[in-house]
Each structure stands twice: as C-alpha cells, then as structure tokens.
Amino acid sequence: MAVLLGPLLVLTGIFVFLYRSVAIEVDARLSGLHDRVAPRVYARPFVLRRGQALSAQELDERLDDLGYTRRERAIEPGEFDVAGSEVRLVPRGGTAEGQIVRVTLTPDASGKANQVGALVLARSGEVASVELEAPLLTAVAPGGRGRQRQVPLLQLPKTVVQAVLAIEDRRFYSHPGVDLIRTIGAVVTNVRGDKPYLVGGSTLTQQLVKNSFLTPEKTYTRKIREQVMSLVLERRLTKDQILELYLNDVYLGQRGSFSVHGMAEGAHLFFGKDVTNVTLAEAAMLAGIIQSPAAYSPTRHTARARDRRDVVLRAMADAGYVSRAEADAAIATPLVTAAGTVDAEAPYFVDHVAQLIGERVELRASATRIEVHTTLDLHLQRVAQDVVSTGVANIESRFARKGQSRGPLQAALVAVDPRTGEILAMVGGRSYQRSQYNRATTAKRQPGSTFKPFVFLAAYDMALREGRTDLTPATVLSDEPATFLVNGQEWAPHNYDGANDGLVTARRALARSRNLATIQMAELAGYQTIASLWRSIKPGFTARAYPSIALGVFEATPLDMAEAYTLFPNLGEVRPLRAIARLEVDGSPSATPEPGRPRHVAQPAPTFLVTNMMRSVLNEGTGAGARAAGFALDAAGKSGTTNDLRDAWFVGFTPELLTVVWVGLDDNTPVGLSGSQAALPIWTAFMKRALAGHPNRAFAVPDGITFVEIDKETGGRAGPFCDKPFNEAFLVGTEPQTLCYTHLGVPGGSLTGPQLLQMPTAVPVPSSQPQASPVP
C-alpha cells in the first residue's frame, strides 16, 4: 500500500500543479476571448418604398439579411409570413417598430417584374415608405480575414444545437469536460471499423480549447494540456456558455479568402439565409462540416457532403432528437447551396471599409463591442452584383457565338449618392471568390472619353471668367482629320468609327463623342486649363498638358471617376466619397476616417451647361441604348472606350444616383467592345432596377442660364424654316444673335460667311509628346 501511495501522491501533486498553472492560463485566455472583439459591419437601414422594384424572393432575401424568421403567422418582432402576393412582417426597429406591416407586391407597368404596390401599417394605415433595421454585412473575425456572427444560444434553432450535439458530443451535458467513456468507445469503434466513418473522442469543450486556446500542434503534451484545460474551463463557465462559445467560433472552412466561423455565418454563406431559417437537413449539414471543413464542403464536394449530412441525420435519430421518419424525409431532400453568397456580402466594399478604418480597430483591445455603420445600401448592392454577373456573362456569350475568345472578362461598378458622396454599392470584380483584387478602388485605367465633359467644363468656366462669348454648347467645331506635330513626330487621332462628322455643334460633338471636335475645344480652352481643372478635382494628378489629355489618356480608378463626376449634379462642387457613416465603440461614437470637405472647382452655370449637354448622350448619342432598353428617367452621362478597345466605360447620373461601370481585362488586352456595347447595358440594368418607383427629377438650373431656340445642326438661332429646333442652354450674354443661315428656304442653302465668322477656329499647335488615341 505504501508503495502505491508514494507514486499516487506524486501524481496528485503534479496534477494539482498542472491544474493551477493551466487555470491561470485559462483565465487569461478567457479574458482574451472577451477582448477579442469582432467588429460588426452594418449596411444602411433597409427601406421599403411604394413602387420599388422588388420580387417576393428578393423581399424574402432582404428580410433574411435582417435575421427575420419566417412563420405561419407573424406575431412577434423579427417575424414575417407570406400569403400569395402579400408579405406581413413585424419590424424589430425603424419607423414601424413592433407594428404589423403588410407589403403587397404587384406587377410593374411592363408586367414582367414585381414592385411594392402598397405598404400598410396596422396602426397608421397606408404609407409611402417603411424603414427597417440596418442589416449586418459581416463581423470580421479577429486574427485574419474571417466572417463571424455572434448569436446567443437561445436564438440558435434547436435543430442546429441538436445536430452538433448528436454528431460531436452526445454526452456534453453530463461529462466534466473530458469524456473517458466516449474516448475509449471511439478508439474501440475505430479499431473495429463498426462505423462507415471515424468517430472522434474529443468533447465540445476540448474542441473549443484546442481551437481557441492552443496551437494546432499534435503532441501528447498538448493533448494532456487540452484535457486539463477542458476540466478547468468547465469550472469557469456553464455548459450553455461553453456551447454558445463553441457554436459561434467553430471553423467551417473557407469561402474565397475568408474563413467561416460559427453556425450563423455558415448558414448565411453556405445557404444564403439566416440561421434561424435553416431546415433540418441544412442544420445537419452545418454540423457535418465541423469534422473536416475541407473534405465536407457542400460547395466543393457535394456528394461527400451529402453523405456526411445523412450520417448526422441518422445520429440525430439515434439520439432521439428527431424521429426516424423526420430523418428519412430530410435525407431525401437534395443538397442545395446558395451560389455566390460571398459576393452578395459586399466583400469588396467590406475590404475597402477595413482599409479605411485601418488601425482604428486597435480599440478592440479594451472594447467589448465595435460597430461600423456604413453607407452601403444592401438592396442596391445585391442588384449591382446581379447586373454585373449577368452583364459579363452576356458579353462572353456574345463572344462565344462569334467563336471569339476573351477572358477572363472583368467588370467594376460604383454607385454613389452624388448629393452626399455616400457609396451605395461597390462591385470590384465578377467573383470575389476567384479574385479579391478590387478593380473599383485599385485598378488604374485610362478613362478615355468619359473625361471629355471636363474638357467642355474647363472651356465654359474659362469663358465665364474671361467674358468670352464664343464658347457655348452651340459653338460649331470641326470634326475633320488633323495631325499634331509632337516632338518631331506626328500624332493623328481619329474617331472610333473611322468617320468624320465635319462641322458639328459642341453638344453634338459630346453626344456622339467626336474626338477631333473635342480636341479643338481643348485647344480653345488651353490644355493647361484642362489639366488645372482636373488637378483641383483630383489633387495629386500628374498627367501633363498634352493634346491627348482631351481624350482621357491618363489613369484613374472607377472610384476616382465617381468622385469626379459628383461635381456635375452638384453644380461645380466635388463631394468626397465616403463609405463609413459612423463608428461606435461600446455604444459611444468614435472618430471616423474623414472623407474631406466638399471642394468648389467650377462655377454653377458652366457646370450646368455640360450636364445639360450630357443629357443628349442618353437621348440621342452613344448612350441612346439606355432609352431603347426602357430607362426613361431624366439623366446625363458619358460613354468611354480607350485605344484599341481596351477599356469600356459608362458614367451616368440622375440628381440622386450616380453610377460608374467599367469593363475590361486585367492584363489590359483589348476587350474588343466600346463603352456603349459593354458597359452601358450593365449601367442601364442597374439604374432601371435601382430607381424603379422613384419620381422623375429634373436637374436644377442655376442663375446665369438662359434658354434659346437654336438650329440643332448649325448652332444659329432657329428660324421659321429650321426643321430641327432645339431649346439650348447658354450662359447669359453668350446666346447666338444671328439666325441660322442654312434653313432660309433657299434651295441648296448652306452654312455661309456670316455664320463662319462667328465660328471659332483652331489650328493644331505643336505639343511636347505623342500619345495614344482613345475612342468614344
């Protein structure tokens, strides 16, 4: 007896020493777990509007974004039900908190799509709009690029909890942290091969310790520490607390460059729904992934994942959590995952926000909650992702039908509220899972003809300052071939279609994106004037004042162009773009990255002239395809295509929404399509859906503008025989005084001497360096 007592006392002493030292470490790690804050990134509150383009499926998805649970009858906040074309919901917050809201969906004017026909509140009657809560975009998991959503145990569905317990630790609520019976049983089972799969011996507590407290090394020493730590942890936390930590922290694999942690994030990314809405089969699939996320990924190994799901369902039946019939019914259902859900989470935008916040999230060391409220409109973001994916696929299908090969084709879209500079949607590429390179913020490409409006703005702004009357939208320019001598070399720009329009008004030159006429206007304004204007719009701009600047031969990102274009709807004032509305740390406001102050770079009246000219781009110019496709709201914009058809752009805006679309190839090889062919259809599809149900708003006309009827072709005052009169805008005092000499009822009438005297002339002058020639 004494022989045994000595070693027993030694072992007991060792265990006590180990227990106490491990207890200190567990306490420190638990403190670290509390300090390890995952910043929660929110989009702007979701708003339902009467007339808004929204299908029943899209509304279901938006409510799922908010974590609403579908019921037979919605009663409690956070619930909704669907009956035919009517959706009833009970908001948890916003303008109708706690009230039953009836949303009636009706066909739109075309009969092809649905829209919100009526919004009725139980206590207030019919309303024009209802603001709901701000949807959670993601919680950026600490320690790397990850997604994680913290959900209280009581809010997790019973089926999810039971599925995990059934397959991972059926005796969780009865063991002290280490299950010796299960460990021995697992060893025997695996040796015998009684199961078609390997049985694990670690408890949930041990798994939590292994994943959150210890390094991934596999040694006997580490295993012993894991077991002792589990015993300590069970003394420090309740079973429910341990289970909640585990279910929110467990690793479920990779989606793109993000690691997926927790049941809630897994449900959202794998099945495109809130965890409260998962089916029994989906709950079993989430639990089944845990053992080997790489091997059982439902998006990569569907057959293997389905088999694993069925194993979990049978385990749930064996444990008595579900009946055998329920398990068999779930086994019979196909495994369906949500395609592209990583892209639906606005990952490019989240990356942009994380970069803006930067080291400010160092606050997490002493914080328990960090909330980043962004400017993103999640509904518009989903629309943007959809139209980009569809648009790029359509272009590639067009190539395939012609037997052409391009690829992989890429696109970027940035949508902003020009009145505030708030970024509403951002797509940095066709698939974030395939490429995390954000083309919206990082890809510097030639803007091409999307820069031409700034050429005309520089000219008109200079004309107003200097009192000149020869530079107007009706000024007749020459769109004839011209050669520039640059450093002893000839530069001969040409139009995209190889044709020349001869004498054209400035409005027509911009609408049809005529290169030679634009260069003539640039000569009249002065290349240095144009470069100075752009430097005031985009500080740090380094391109020199060469003739090619008129054609956008320099580099800018889609985000750069979006910010630059905000000056047009704001009558000469640039609104710096912003992605973060506010940053809260433990419920208190914290300093957010300052986007900068608005900058006045041009006078209101000249700016309006160019905006008014860009309306013709859509009404009759290179953007007319938008009208043909059914986009009817008053808008202005400009197409852009660079040399050899490398980059395709379209930038367009209404007073309330400005959108930039770029299409191209990452290796800068030619796409082979113009901006009107590649970028405009994507822009149009987005604007139609984004602004469905919005009233038509006219652009504000500032002081100093007058309107005069002119002949559309000659730019002279319209006479009684002019068959194409146009109500043109002018700076006061610059309107033409001479009648159109072409349409006087004289056979063979043509532009005559008096009109030519009013037409400004420009002779190309030597510059200092040749440049490539972009096309419209």
Coordinates of C-alpha atoms in Angstrom, one line a residue, residues 271-479:
F271 CA -27.3 28.5 -47.7
G272 CA -27.9 32.3 -48.2
K273 CA -30.2 32.5 -45.2
D274 CA -30.3 33.5 -41.5
V275 CA -29.5 30.6 -39.2
T276 CA -33.0 30.9 -37.7
N277 CA -34.5 29.8 -41.0
V278 CA -32.4 26.7 -41.8
T279 CA -34.1 23.4 -42.4
L280 CA -33.4 20.2 -40.6
A281 CA -31.3 19.0 -43.5
E282 CA -29.3 22.2 -43.6
A283 CA -28.8 22.1 -39.8
A284 CA -27.4 18.6 -40.2
M285 CA -25.1 19.8 -43.0
L286 CA -23.7 22.6 -40.9
A287 CA -22.9 20.1 -38.1
G288 CA -21.4 17.6 -40.5
I289 CA -18.9 20.2 -41.9
I290 CA -17.2 20.5 -38.5
Q291 CA -15.3 17.3 -38.6
S292 CA -13.4 18.2 -41.8
P293 CA -14.4 21.5 -43.4
A294 CA -12.2 20.9 -46.5
A295 CA -13.5 17.4 -47.1
Y296 CA -17.2 18.1 -46.4
S297 CA -17.6 21.5 -48.0
P298 CA -21.0 21.5 -49.6
T299 CA -19.9 23.9 -52.3
R300 CA -16.9 21.8 -53.4
H301 CA -17.6 18.2 -52.6
T302 CA -21.4 17.9 -52.9
A303 CA -21.7 14.1 -52.9
R304 CA -19.4 13.7 -50.0
A305 CA -21.1 16.5 -48.1
R306 CA -24.5 15.0 -48.7
D307 CA -23.3 11.6 -47.3
R308 CA -21.9 13.3 -44.2
R309 CA -25.2 15.2 -43.8
D310 CA -27.1 11.9 -43.8
V311 CA -24.8 10.5 -41.2
V312 CA -25.6 13.4 -38.9
L313 CA -29.4 13.0 -39.5
R314 CA -29.2 9.3 -38.6
A315 CA -27.2 10.2 -35.5
M316 CA -29.9 12.7 -34.5
A317 CA -32.5 9.9 -34.9
D318 CA -30.3 7.5 -32.8
A319 CA -30.1 10.2 -30.1
G320 CA -33.8 10.7 -30.1
Y321 CA -33.7 14.3 -31.2
V322 CA -35.8 13.6 -34.3
S323 CA -37.9 10.7 -35.4
R324 CA -36.7 8.2 -37.9
A325 CA -39.4 9.4 -40.3
E326 CA -38.2 13.0 -40.0
A327 CA -34.6 12.0 -40.6
D328 CA -35.6 9.9 -43.7
A329 CA -37.5 12.9 -45.1
A330 CA -34.5 15.2 -44.6
I331 CA -32.2 12.6 -46.2
A332 CA -34.5 12.5 -49.2
T333 CA -34.1 16.3 -49.8
P334 CA -31.4 17.4 -52.3
L335 CA -28.4 19.4 -51.0
V336 CA -28.8 22.9 -52.3
T337 CA -26.3 25.7 -51.5
A338 CA -26.6 29.4 -52.3
A339 CA -24.4 30.4 -55.3
G340 CA -22.3 33.4 -55.0
T341 CA -23.2 34.3 -51.4
V342 CA -19.7 35.6 -50.7
D343 CA -20.2 38.2 -53.4
A344 CA -23.6 39.0 -52.0
E345 CA -22.0 40.1 -48.8
A346 CA -20.3 43.1 -50.5
P347 CA -16.8 41.7 -49.8
Y348 CA -15.0 44.3 -52.0
F349 CA -16.8 47.1 -50.1
V350 CA -16.0 45.4 -46.7
D351 CA -12.3 45.3 -47.7
H352 CA -12.5 49.0 -48.6
V353 CA -14.1 49.8 -45.2
A354 CA -11.5 47.7 -43.3
Q355 CA -8.7 49.6 -45.1
L356 CA -10.3 53.0 -44.2
I357 CA -10.6 52.0 -40.6
G358 CA -7.1 50.6 -40.5
E359 CA -5.5 50.8 -37.1
R360 CA -8.6 52.3 -35.5
V361 CA -9.7 48.8 -34.7
E362 CA -6.8 48.6 -32.3
L363 CA -9.5 49.8 -29.9
R364 CA -10.7 46.2 -29.7
A365 CA -8.1 45.5 -27.0
S366 CA -10.2 47.4 -24.5
A367 CA -13.6 47.2 -26.1
T368 CA -16.4 44.7 -25.8
R369 CA -18.4 45.9 -28.9
I370 CA -17.3 47.7 -32.1
E371 CA -19.9 48.6 -34.7
V372 CA -19.1 50.1 -38.1
H373 CA -22.2 51.6 -39.7
T374 CA -21.6 52.1 -43.4
T375 CA -23.3 53.9 -46.3
L376 CA -23.9 50.7 -48.3
D377 CA -27.4 50.1 -49.5
L378 CA -27.6 46.3 -49.3
H379 CA -30.5 46.1 -51.7
L380 CA -28.7 48.1 -54.3
Q381 CA -25.5 46.1 -53.7
R382 CA -27.4 42.9 -54.5
V383 CA -28.8 44.5 -57.6
A384 CA -25.3 45.7 -58.6
Q385 CA -23.8 42.2 -58.1
D386 CA -26.6 40.6 -60.1
V387 CA -26.3 43.0 -63.1
V388 CA -22.5 42.8 -63.2
S389 CA -22.6 39.0 -63.2
T390 CA -25.4 38.9 -65.8
G391 CA -23.8 41.6 -67.9
V392 CA -20.4 40.0 -68.1
A393 CA -22.0 36.6 -68.8
N394 CA -24.0 38.1 -71.7
I395 CA -20.8 39.6 -73.2
E396 CA -19.0 36.3 -73.0
S397 CA -21.9 34.6 -74.6
R398 CA -21.8 37.1 -77.4
F399 CA -18.1 36.3 -77.9
A400 CA -18.8 32.6 -77.8
R401 CA -21.5 32.8 -80.5
K402 CA -18.9 34.5 -82.8
G403 CA -16.3 32.0 -82.0
Q404 CA -14.1 34.6 -80.2
S405 CA -12.1 34.0 -77.1
R406 CA -11.7 36.6 -74.3
G407 CA -11.0 36.3 -70.8
P408 CA -11.5 36.2 -68.0
L409 CA -13.6 39.3 -68.6
Q410 CA -13.9 41.6 -65.5
A411 CA -16.1 44.5 -64.5
A412 CA -16.5 47.0 -61.7
L413 CA -19.4 49.1 -60.6
V414 CA -19.6 52.0 -58.1
A415 CA -22.9 53.7 -57.3
V416 CA -23.0 56.8 -55.1
D417 CA -25.4 59.4 -53.9
P418 CA -24.0 62.5 -55.5
R419 CA -25.6 64.8 -53.1
T420 CA -23.7 63.4 -50.1
G421 CA -20.8 61.3 -51.7
E422 CA -22.1 58.2 -49.9
I423 CA -21.1 55.0 -51.6
L424 CA -24.3 52.9 -52.0
A425 CA -22.9 49.9 -53.9
M426 CA -19.5 48.6 -54.9
V427 CA -18.6 45.6 -57.1
G428 CA -14.8 45.2 -57.6
G429 CA -15.0 42.2 -59.9
R430 CA -17.2 39.5 -61.3
S431 CA -16.3 37.0 -58.5
Y432 CA -14.7 37.7 -55.2
Q433 CA -14.2 34.0 -54.6
R434 CA -12.0 33.9 -57.6
S435 CA -10.2 37.2 -57.3
Q436 CA -10.0 39.6 -54.3
Y437 CA -8.5 42.3 -56.4
N438 CA -10.7 45.3 -56.1
R439 CA -10.9 46.9 -59.5
A440 CA -13.3 49.6 -58.3
T441 CA -10.7 51.1 -55.9
T442 CA -7.4 49.9 -57.2
A443 CA -7.4 49.4 -61.0
K444 CA -6.0 52.5 -62.6
R445 CA -7.1 52.5 -66.3
Q446 CA -7.5 55.2 -68.9
P447 CA -10.9 56.9 -68.6
G448 CA -11.0 57.6 -72.3
S449 CA -13.9 59.7 -73.5
T450 CA -15.5 59.8 -70.0
F451 CA -13.1 62.6 -69.5
K452 CA -14.5 64.7 -72.3
P453 CA -17.1 66.5 -70.2
F454 CA -14.3 68.1 -68.2
V455 CA -12.8 69.5 -71.4
F456 CA -16.0 71.3 -72.1
L457 CA -16.4 72.4 -68.5
A458 CA -12.9 73.9 -68.5
A459 CA -13.7 75.8 -71.6
Y460 CA -17.1 77.2 -70.4
D461 CA -15.7 78.0 -67.0
M462 CA -12.9 79.9 -68.5
A463 CA -15.3 81.7 -70.9
L464 CA -17.4 82.9 -68.0
R465 CA -14.3 84.2 -66.1
E466 CA -12.9 86.0 -69.1
G467 CA -16.2 87.2 -70.6
R468 CA -15.8 85.3 -73.8
T469 CA -19.0 84.6 -75.9
D470 CA -17.6 82.2 -78.4
L471 CA -17.6 79.0 -76.3
T472 CA -21.1 77.6 -75.9
P473 CA -22.9 74.3 -76.4
A474 CA -23.9 75.8 -79.8
T475 CA -20.3 76.6 -80.9
V476 CA -19.6 74.9 -84.2
L477 CA -16.5 72.8 -84.2
S478 CA -14.6 70.9 -86.9
D479 CA -14.6 67.2 -86.7

